[in-house]
Coordinates of C-alpha atoms and ligand atoms in Angstrom, one line a residue:
X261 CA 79.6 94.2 73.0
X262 CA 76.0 94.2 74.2
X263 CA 73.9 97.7 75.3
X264 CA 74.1 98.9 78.6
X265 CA 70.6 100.6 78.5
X266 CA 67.7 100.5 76.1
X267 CA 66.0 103.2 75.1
X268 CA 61.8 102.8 73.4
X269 CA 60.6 106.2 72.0
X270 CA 62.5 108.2 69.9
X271 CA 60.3 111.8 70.2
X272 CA 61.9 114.4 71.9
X273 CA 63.1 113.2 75.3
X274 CA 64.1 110.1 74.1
X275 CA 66.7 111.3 71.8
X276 CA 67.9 113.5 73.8
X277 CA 68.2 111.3 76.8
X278 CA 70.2 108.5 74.5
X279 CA 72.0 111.4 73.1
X280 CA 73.3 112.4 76.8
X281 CA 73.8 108.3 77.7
X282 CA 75.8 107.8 74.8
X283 CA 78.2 110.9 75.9
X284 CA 78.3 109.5 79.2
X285 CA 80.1 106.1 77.7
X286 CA 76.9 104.3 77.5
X287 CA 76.1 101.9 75.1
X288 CA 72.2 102.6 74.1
X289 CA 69.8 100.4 71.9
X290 CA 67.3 102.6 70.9
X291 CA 64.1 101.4 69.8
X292 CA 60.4 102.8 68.4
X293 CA 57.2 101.6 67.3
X294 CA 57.4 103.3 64.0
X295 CA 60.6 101.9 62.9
X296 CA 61.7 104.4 59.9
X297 CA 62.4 106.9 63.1
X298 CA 64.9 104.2 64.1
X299 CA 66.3 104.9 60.6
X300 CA 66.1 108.7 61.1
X301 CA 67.9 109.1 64.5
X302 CA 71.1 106.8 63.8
X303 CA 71.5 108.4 60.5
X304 CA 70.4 112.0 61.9
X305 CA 71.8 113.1 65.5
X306 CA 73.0 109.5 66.3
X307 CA 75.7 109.3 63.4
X308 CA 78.8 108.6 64.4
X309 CA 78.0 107.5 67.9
X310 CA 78.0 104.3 69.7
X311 CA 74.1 104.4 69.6
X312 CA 72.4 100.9 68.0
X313 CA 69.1 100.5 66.3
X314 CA 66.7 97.5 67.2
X315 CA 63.5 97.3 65.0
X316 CA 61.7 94.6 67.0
X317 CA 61.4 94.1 70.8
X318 CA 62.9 90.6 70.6
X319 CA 66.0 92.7 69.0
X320 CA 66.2 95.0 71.7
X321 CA 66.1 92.1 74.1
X322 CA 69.1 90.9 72.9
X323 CA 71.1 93.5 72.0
X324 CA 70.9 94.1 75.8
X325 CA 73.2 93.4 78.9
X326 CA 71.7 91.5 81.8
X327 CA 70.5 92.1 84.2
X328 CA 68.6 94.4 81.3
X329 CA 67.2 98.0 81.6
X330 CA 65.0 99.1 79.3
X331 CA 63.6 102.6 79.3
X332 CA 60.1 103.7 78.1
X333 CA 60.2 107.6 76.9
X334 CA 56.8 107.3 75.3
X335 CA 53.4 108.6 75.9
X336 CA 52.0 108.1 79.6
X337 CA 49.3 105.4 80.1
X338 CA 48.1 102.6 78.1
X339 CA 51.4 103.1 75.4
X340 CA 53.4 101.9 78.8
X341 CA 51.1 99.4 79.6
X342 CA 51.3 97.9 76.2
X343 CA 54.6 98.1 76.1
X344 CA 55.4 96.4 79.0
X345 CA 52.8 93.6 78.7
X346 CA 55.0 93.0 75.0
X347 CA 58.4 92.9 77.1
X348 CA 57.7 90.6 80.0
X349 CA 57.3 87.7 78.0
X350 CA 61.0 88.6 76.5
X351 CA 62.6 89.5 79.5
X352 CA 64.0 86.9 82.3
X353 CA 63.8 87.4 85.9
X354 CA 65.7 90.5 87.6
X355 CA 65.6 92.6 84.1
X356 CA 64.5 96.4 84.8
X357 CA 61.8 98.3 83.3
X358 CA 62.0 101.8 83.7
X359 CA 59.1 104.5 82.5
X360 CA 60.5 107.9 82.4
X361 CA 57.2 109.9 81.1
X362 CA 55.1 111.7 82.6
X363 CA 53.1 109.2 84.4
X364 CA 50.7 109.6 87.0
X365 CA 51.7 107.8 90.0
X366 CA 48.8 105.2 91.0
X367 CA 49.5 103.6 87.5
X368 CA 53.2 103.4 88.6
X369 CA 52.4 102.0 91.7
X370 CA 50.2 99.2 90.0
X371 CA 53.1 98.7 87.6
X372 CA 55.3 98.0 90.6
X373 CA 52.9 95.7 92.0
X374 CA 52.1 93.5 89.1
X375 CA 55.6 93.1 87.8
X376 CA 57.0 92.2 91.5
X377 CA 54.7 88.8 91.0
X378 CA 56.8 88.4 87.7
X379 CA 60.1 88.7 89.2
X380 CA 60.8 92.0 86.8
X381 CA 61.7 95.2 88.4
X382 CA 59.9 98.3 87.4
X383 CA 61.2 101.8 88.1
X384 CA 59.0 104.8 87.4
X385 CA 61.1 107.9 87.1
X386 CA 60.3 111.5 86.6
X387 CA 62.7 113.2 84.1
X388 CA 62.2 116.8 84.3
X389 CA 63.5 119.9 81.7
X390 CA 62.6 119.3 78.3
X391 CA 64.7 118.8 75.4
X392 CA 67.5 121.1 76.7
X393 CA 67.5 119.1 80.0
X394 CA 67.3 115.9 78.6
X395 CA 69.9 116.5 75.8
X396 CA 72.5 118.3 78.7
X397 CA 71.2 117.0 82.5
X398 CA 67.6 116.6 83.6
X399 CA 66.4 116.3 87.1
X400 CA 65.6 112.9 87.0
X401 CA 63.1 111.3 89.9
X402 CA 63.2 107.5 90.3
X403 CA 61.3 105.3 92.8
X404 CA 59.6 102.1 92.3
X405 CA 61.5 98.7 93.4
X406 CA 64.5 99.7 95.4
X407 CA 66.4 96.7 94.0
X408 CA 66.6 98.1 90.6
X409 CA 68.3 101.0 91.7
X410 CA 72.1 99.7 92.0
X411 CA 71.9 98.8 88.7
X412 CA 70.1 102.2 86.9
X413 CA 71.8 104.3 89.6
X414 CA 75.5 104.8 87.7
X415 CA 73.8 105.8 84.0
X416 CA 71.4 108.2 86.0
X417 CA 73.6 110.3 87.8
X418 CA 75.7 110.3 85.0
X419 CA 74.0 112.2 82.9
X420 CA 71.8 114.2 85.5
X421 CA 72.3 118.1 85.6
X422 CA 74.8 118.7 88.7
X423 CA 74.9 121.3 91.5
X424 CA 77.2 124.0 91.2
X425 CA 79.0 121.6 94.1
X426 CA 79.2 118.7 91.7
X427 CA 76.1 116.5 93.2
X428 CA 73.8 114.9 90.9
X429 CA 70.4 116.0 90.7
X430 CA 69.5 112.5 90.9
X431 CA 68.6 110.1 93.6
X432 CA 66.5 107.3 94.6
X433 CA 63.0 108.8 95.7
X434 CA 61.4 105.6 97.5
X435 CA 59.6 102.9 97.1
X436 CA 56.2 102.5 94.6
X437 CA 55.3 105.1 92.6
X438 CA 57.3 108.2 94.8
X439 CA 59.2 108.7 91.9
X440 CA 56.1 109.7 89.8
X441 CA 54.4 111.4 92.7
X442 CA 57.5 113.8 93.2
X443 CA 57.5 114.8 89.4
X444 CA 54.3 115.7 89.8
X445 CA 54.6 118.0 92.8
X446 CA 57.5 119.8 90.7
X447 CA 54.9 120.3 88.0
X448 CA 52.8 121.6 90.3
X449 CA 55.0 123.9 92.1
X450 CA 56.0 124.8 88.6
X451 CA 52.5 125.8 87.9
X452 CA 52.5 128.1 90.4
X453 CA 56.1 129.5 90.2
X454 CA 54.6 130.5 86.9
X455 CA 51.9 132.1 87.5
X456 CA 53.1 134.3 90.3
X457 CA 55.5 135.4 87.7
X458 CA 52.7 136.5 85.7
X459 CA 50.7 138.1 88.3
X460 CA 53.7 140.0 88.7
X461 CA 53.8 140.7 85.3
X462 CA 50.1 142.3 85.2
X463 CA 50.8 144.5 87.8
X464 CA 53.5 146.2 86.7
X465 CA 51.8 146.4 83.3
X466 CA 48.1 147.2 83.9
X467 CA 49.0 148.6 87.6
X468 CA 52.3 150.3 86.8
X469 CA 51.8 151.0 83.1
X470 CA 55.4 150.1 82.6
X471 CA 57.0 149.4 79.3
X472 CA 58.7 145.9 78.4
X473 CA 62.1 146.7 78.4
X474 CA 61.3 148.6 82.2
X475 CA 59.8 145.2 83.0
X476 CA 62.7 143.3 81.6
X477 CA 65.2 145.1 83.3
X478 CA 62.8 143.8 86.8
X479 CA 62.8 140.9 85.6
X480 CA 67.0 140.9 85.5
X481 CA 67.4 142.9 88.4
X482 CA 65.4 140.1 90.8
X483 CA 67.2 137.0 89.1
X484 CA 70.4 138.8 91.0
X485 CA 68.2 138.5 94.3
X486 CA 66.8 135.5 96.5
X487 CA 64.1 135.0 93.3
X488 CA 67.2 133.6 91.1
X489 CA 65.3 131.0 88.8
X490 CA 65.1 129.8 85.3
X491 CA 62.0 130.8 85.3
X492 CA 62.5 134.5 86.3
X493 CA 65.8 134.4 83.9
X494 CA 63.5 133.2 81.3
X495 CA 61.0 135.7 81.3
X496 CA 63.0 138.6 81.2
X497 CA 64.3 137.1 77.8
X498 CA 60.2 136.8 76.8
X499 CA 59.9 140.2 77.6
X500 CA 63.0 141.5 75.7
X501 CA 61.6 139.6 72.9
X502 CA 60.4 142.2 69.6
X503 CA 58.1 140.5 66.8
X504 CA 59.5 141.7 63.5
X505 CA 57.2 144.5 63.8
X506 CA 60.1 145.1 67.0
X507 CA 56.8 145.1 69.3
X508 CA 57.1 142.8 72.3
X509 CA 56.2 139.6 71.1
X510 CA 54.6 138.3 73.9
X511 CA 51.3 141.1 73.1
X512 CA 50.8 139.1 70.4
X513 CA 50.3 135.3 72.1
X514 CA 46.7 135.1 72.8
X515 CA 45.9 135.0 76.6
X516 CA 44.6 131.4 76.9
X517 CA 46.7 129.0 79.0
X518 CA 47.2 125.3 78.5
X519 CA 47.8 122.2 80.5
X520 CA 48.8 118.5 80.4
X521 CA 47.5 117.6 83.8
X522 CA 50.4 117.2 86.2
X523 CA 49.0 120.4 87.7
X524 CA 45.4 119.7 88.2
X525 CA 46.6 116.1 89.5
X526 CA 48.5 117.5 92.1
X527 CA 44.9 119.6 93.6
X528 CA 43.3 116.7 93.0
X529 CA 45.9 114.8 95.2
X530 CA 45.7 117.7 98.2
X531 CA 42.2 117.4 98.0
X532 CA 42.3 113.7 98.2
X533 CA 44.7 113.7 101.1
X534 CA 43.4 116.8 102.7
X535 CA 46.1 119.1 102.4
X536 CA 45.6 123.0 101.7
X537 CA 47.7 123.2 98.2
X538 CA 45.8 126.6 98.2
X539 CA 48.5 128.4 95.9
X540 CA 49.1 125.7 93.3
X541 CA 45.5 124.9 93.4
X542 CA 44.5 128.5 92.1
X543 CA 47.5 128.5 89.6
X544 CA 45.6 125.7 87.6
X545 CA 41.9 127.7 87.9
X546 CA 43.3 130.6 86.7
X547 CA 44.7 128.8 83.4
X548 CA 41.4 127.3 83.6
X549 CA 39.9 130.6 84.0
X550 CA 42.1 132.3 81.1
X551 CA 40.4 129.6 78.5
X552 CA 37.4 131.2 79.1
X553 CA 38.6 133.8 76.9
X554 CA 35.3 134.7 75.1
X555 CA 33.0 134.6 78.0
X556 CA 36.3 137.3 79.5
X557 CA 35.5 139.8 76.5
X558 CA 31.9 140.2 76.6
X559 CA 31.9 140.3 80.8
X560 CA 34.8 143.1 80.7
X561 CA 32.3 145.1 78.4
X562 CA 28.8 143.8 80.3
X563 CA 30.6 145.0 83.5
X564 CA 32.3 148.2 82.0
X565 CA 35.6 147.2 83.8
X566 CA 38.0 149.9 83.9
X567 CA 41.9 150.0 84.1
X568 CA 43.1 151.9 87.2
X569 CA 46.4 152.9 87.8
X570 CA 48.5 152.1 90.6
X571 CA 49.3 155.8 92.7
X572 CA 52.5 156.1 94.0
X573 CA 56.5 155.5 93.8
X574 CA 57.0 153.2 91.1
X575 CA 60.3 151.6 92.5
X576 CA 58.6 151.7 96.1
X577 CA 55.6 149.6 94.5
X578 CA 58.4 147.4 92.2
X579 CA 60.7 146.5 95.7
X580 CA 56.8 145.5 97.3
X581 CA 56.4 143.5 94.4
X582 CA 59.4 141.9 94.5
X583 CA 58.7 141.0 98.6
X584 CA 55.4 139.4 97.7
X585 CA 56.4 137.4 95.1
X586 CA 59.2 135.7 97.2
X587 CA 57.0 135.5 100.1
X588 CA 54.5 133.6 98.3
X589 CA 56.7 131.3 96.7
X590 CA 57.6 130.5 100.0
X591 CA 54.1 129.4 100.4
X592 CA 53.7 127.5 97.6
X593 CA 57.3 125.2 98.5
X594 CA 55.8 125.2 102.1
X595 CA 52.4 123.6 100.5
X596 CA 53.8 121.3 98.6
X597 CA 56.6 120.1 100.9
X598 CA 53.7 120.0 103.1
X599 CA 51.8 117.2 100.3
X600 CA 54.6 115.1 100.1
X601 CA 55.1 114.5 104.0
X602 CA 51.3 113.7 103.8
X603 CA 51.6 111.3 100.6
X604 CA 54.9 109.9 102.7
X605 CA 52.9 109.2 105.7
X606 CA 50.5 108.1 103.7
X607 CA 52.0 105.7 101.4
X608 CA 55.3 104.5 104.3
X609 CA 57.6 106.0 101.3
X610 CA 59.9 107.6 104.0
X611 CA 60.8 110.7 101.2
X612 CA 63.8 112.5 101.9
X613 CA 62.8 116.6 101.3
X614 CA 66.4 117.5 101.2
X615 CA 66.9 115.1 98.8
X616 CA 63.9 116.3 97.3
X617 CA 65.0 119.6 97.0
X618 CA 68.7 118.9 95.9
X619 CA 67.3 117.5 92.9
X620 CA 65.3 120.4 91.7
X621 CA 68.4 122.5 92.2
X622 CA 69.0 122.0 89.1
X623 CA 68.2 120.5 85.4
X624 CA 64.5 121.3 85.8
X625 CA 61.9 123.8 85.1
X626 CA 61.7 125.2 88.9
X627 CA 65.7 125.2 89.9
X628 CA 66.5 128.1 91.6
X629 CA 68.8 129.0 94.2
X630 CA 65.9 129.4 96.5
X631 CA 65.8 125.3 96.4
X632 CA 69.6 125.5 98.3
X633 CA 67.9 126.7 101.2
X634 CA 64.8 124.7 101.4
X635 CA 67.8 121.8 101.2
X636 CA 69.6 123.5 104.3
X637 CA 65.9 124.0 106.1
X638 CA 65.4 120.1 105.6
X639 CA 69.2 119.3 106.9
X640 CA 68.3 121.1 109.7
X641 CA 65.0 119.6 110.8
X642 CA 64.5 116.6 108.7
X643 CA 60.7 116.3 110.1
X644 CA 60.1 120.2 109.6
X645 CA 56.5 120.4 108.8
X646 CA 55.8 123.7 107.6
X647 CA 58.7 125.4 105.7
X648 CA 58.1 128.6 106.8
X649 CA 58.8 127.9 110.4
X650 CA 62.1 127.2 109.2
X651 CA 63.8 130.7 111.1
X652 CA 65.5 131.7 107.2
X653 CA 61.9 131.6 105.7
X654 CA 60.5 133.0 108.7
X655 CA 62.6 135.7 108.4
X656 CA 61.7 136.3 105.0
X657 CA 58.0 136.3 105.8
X658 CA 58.1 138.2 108.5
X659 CA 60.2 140.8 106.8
X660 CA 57.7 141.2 103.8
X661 CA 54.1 140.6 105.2
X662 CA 53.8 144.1 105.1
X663 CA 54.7 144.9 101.8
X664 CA 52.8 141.5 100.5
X665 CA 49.8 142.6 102.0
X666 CA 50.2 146.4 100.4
X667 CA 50.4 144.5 97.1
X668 CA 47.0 142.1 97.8
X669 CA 45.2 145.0 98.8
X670 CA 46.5 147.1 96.3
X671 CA 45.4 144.8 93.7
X672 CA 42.0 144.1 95.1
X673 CA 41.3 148.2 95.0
X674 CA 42.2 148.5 91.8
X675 CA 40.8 145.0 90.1
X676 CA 43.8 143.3 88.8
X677 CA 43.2 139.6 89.5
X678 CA 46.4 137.8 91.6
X679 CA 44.5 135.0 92.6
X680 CA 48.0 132.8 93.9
X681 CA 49.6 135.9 95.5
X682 CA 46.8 136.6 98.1
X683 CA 45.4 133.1 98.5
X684 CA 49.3 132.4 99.8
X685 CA 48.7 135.5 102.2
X686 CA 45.4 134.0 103.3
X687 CA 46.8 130.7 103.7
X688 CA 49.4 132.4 106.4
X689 CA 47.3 134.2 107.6
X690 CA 45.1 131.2 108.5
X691 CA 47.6 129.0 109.2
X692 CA 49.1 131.5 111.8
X693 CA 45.4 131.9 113.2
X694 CA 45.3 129.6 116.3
X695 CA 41.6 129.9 116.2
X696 CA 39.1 130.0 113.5
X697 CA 35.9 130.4 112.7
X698 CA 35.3 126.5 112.2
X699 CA 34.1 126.2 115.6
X700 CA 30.9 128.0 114.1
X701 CA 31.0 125.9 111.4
X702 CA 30.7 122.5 113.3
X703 CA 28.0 124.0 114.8
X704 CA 26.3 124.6 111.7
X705 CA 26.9 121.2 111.0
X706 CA 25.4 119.7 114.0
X707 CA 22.6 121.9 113.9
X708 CA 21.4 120.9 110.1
X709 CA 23.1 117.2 110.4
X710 CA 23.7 116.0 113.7
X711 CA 26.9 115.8 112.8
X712 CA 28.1 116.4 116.4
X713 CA 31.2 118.6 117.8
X714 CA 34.3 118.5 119.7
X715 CA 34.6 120.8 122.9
X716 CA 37.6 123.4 124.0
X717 CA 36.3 122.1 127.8
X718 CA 36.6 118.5 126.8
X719 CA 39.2 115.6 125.9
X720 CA 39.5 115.5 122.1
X721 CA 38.0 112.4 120.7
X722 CA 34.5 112.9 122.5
X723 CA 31.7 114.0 120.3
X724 CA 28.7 116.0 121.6
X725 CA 25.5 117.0 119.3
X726 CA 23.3 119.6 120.7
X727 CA 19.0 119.6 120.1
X728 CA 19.5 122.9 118.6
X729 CA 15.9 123.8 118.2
X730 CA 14.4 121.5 120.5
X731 CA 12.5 120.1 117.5
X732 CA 15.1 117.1 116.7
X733 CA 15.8 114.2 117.9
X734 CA 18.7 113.3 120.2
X735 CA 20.1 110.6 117.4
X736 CA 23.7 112.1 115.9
X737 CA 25.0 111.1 113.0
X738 CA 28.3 108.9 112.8
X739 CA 31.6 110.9 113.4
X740 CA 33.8 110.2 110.8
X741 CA 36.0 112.6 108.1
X742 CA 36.5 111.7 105.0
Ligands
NBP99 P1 55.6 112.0 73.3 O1 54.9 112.2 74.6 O2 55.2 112.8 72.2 O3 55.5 110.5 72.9 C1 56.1 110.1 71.6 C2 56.5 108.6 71.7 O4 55.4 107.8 72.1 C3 56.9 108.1 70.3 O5 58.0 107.2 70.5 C4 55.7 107.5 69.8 O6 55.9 106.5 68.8 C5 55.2 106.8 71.1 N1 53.8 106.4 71.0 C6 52.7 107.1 70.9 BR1 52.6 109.0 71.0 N2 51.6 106.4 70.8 C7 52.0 105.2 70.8 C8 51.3 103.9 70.7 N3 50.0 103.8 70.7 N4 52.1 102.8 70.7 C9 53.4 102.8 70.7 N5 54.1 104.0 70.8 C10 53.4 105.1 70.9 O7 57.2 112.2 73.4 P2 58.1 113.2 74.4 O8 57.6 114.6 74.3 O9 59.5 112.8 74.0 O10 57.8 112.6 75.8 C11 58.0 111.3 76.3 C12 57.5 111.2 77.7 O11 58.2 112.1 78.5 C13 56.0 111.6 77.9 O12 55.5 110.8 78.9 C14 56.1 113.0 78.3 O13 55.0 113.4 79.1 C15 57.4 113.0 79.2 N6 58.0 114.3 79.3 C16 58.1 115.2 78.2 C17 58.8 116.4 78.4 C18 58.8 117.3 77.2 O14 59.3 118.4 77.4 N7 58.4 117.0 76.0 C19 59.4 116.7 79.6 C20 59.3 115.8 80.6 C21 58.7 114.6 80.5 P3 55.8 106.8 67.3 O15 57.0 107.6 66.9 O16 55.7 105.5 66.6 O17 54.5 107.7 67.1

């Protein structure tokens, strides 16, 4: 009997992905450049399963079912493109490529694109929760060519996580590379999910001067509120956690942040398409910030900077803390849901956000409960173009402004950085601002650029520039934004 899916990379995700197929019924041919891993894996975790080894592309090829699937769990970029310039040659017309790594989506799209013109269909799929995820039931994010998906579609859902209702957290995303774009937006929303988390964290440390196990017991007590995450659950375990000295481990891990890039593609993406991803945005600075970490020791000292404490009832302050946090994760959903609409329009990929959201619900780094509402928000309006309008969210907002602010301010007095936290107040508070200052601004620009203006007293559309100093000329520049 031939494979029903094959499988190239056997690091991490790959072997836990076959691992999970080959629970699921599936027949996998598992394949990797260095072959002796082929060796390891079936005589390592695969033994005794229905898993097969191929040590040569042609092998895999053949050991496969047509129309063929073949999945790529290897490193994104030129690995992918070498692979898959390796298997067209071996593959007939109607086979299925599928690249489940990180990838960033333009490459997917041009993937898409060039294997069309060879008849082979290419799907490019974000697979999100690590090892435990991919071993038990990822979120998995496919798009790419929609004709491929009939035939991925049953092994996918099959071994994606499922809602507590049964549903898989798995679903066609759209055409091209939506797939890959979506993956990315999680990572970025995961970026700053996390460093809210950790904003919070500071406060009640440096702010509060509470202990870990009073932290930990925060943590627990809001993962049995609307805040319900893996990532909340998780961090009340890091703060539980002693060293064998039993002093909170996590005093010990050295305050520099790392990244891979998903999060500092998706600013780069706002930026590109002109959408304020303010939250996320400052989540990445600040890891980029936190690597500064020498420059950080000799400025605390060159500035003297002193630790105040935060006056007042602790719980009052925790309950605050609590509101702020939720109200800006609202903010950072609301941005991002606001990038993929753009990248939708943008690209005709006709995304489906309660889709979107149903399959972060669970198997990934950012499910939460939180993510059933944003799917009930969507099912409501499907065009909804700011999540907060959304009257559940609104409420929320509404109901913790006050608090939220207490906590930016608050943190501003006394010098404790929470760059995400009040950049997601500013953001409301801009965003609920029918006018700003930018009227000033375009005159600015006129004035040193000719850059010309629109007028409250006019139609939109028709452009005035002013001889501001009666020294320039009456030429204006062309009206265009890029
Ligand atoms: P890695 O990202 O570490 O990739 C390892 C695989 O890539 C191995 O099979 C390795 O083969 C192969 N590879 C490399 Br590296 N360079 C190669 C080359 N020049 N030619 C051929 N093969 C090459 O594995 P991973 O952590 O399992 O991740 C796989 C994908 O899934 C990545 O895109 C990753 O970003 C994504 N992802 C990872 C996670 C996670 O939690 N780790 C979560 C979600 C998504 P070798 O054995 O011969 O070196």
């Amino acid at each position: 009997m031939k494979g029903d899916i094959g499988v190239i990379g056997l690091a991490v995700m790959g072997q836990n992905l076959i691992l999970n197929m080959n629970d699921h019924g599936y027949k996998v041919v598992a394949h990797n450049r260095t072959a002796e891993k082929v060796d390891e894996f079936l005589q390592g975790p695969a033994k005794g399963t229905n898993i097969v080894g191929a040590y040569s592309l042609q092998e895999l090829v053949d050991k496969l079912e047509s129309p063929r699937k073949i999945m790529l769990m290897v490193r994104a970029g030129d690995v992918v493109d070498s692979f898959t310039d390796k298997l067209v040659p071996l593959l007939d017309k109607g086979d299925i490529i599928i690249d489940g790594g990180n990838t960033n989506f333009p490459d997917t799209n041009r993937r898409v694109a060039a294997l069309k013109e060879k008849g082979i269909h290419f799907i490019g799929s974000g697979v999100s929760g690590g090892e435990e995820g991919a071993r038990f039931g990822p979120s998995i994010m496919p798009g790419g060519s929609p004709e491929a998906w009939p035939f991925v579609k049953p092994i996918f859902q099959a071994i994606s996580a499922k809602t507590e209702n049964n549903e898989p957290c798995c679903d066609w995303v759209g055409n091209d590379g939506a797939g890959h774009f979506v993956k990315m937006v999680h990572n970025g929303i995961e970026y700053g999910d996390m460093q809210l988390i950790t904003e919070a964290y500071q406060f009640m440390k440096d702010g509060l001067g509470m202990t870990h196990d009073e932290m930990q017991s925060v943590f627990i007590e809001w993962n049995k509120t609307e805040l319900n995450s893996y990532l909340v659950e998780i961090t009340s375990d890091i703060l539980g956690y002693k060293d064998t000295d039993g002093e909170p481990l996590v005093e010990k891990i050295l305050d520099t942040a790392g990244q891979k890039g998903t999060g500092k593609w998706t600013g780069i993406n706002a930026l590109d398409m002109g959408i304020p991803l303010t939250l996320i945005t400052e989540s990445v600075f600040a890891r980029c910030l936190s690597s500064l970490k020498d420059q950080r020791v000799e400025a605390e000292e060159l500035f003297g900077k002193k630790k105040s404490i935060v006056e007042g009832d602790k719980q009052v302050w925790i309950e605050a803390l609590r509101q702020a946090l939720l109200a800006s994760k609202i903010i950072s959903y609301a941005q991002g849901f606001m990038l993929m609409r753009e990248a939708s329009n943008e690209n005709g990929w006709d995304l489906n956000y309660g889709n979107v959201a149903l399959m972060w619900r669970g198997g990934c780094i950012i499910r939460s409960a939180f993510l059933s509402n944003i799917r009930d928000a969507y099912d409501i309006d499907p065009e909804l173009s700011f999540l907060g309008s959304d009257s559940y969210f609104k409420g929320i907002l509404e109901n913790s402004t006050s608090a939220w602010r207490k906590v930016a301010a608050k943190s501003m007095e006394v010098g404790i950085p929470m760059p995400s936290m009040t950049s997601a107040l500013t953001f409301l508070d801009g965003y609920t601002t029918a006018r700003l200052p930018a009227n000033l601004l375009q005159a600015q620009r006129d004035y040193f650029g000719a850059h010309t203006y629109e007028r409250v007293d006019k139609p939109k559309g028709e452009f005035f520039h002013t001889n501001w100093t009666g020294k320039g000329g009456d030429v204006s520049s062309t009206t265009y934004n890029s």
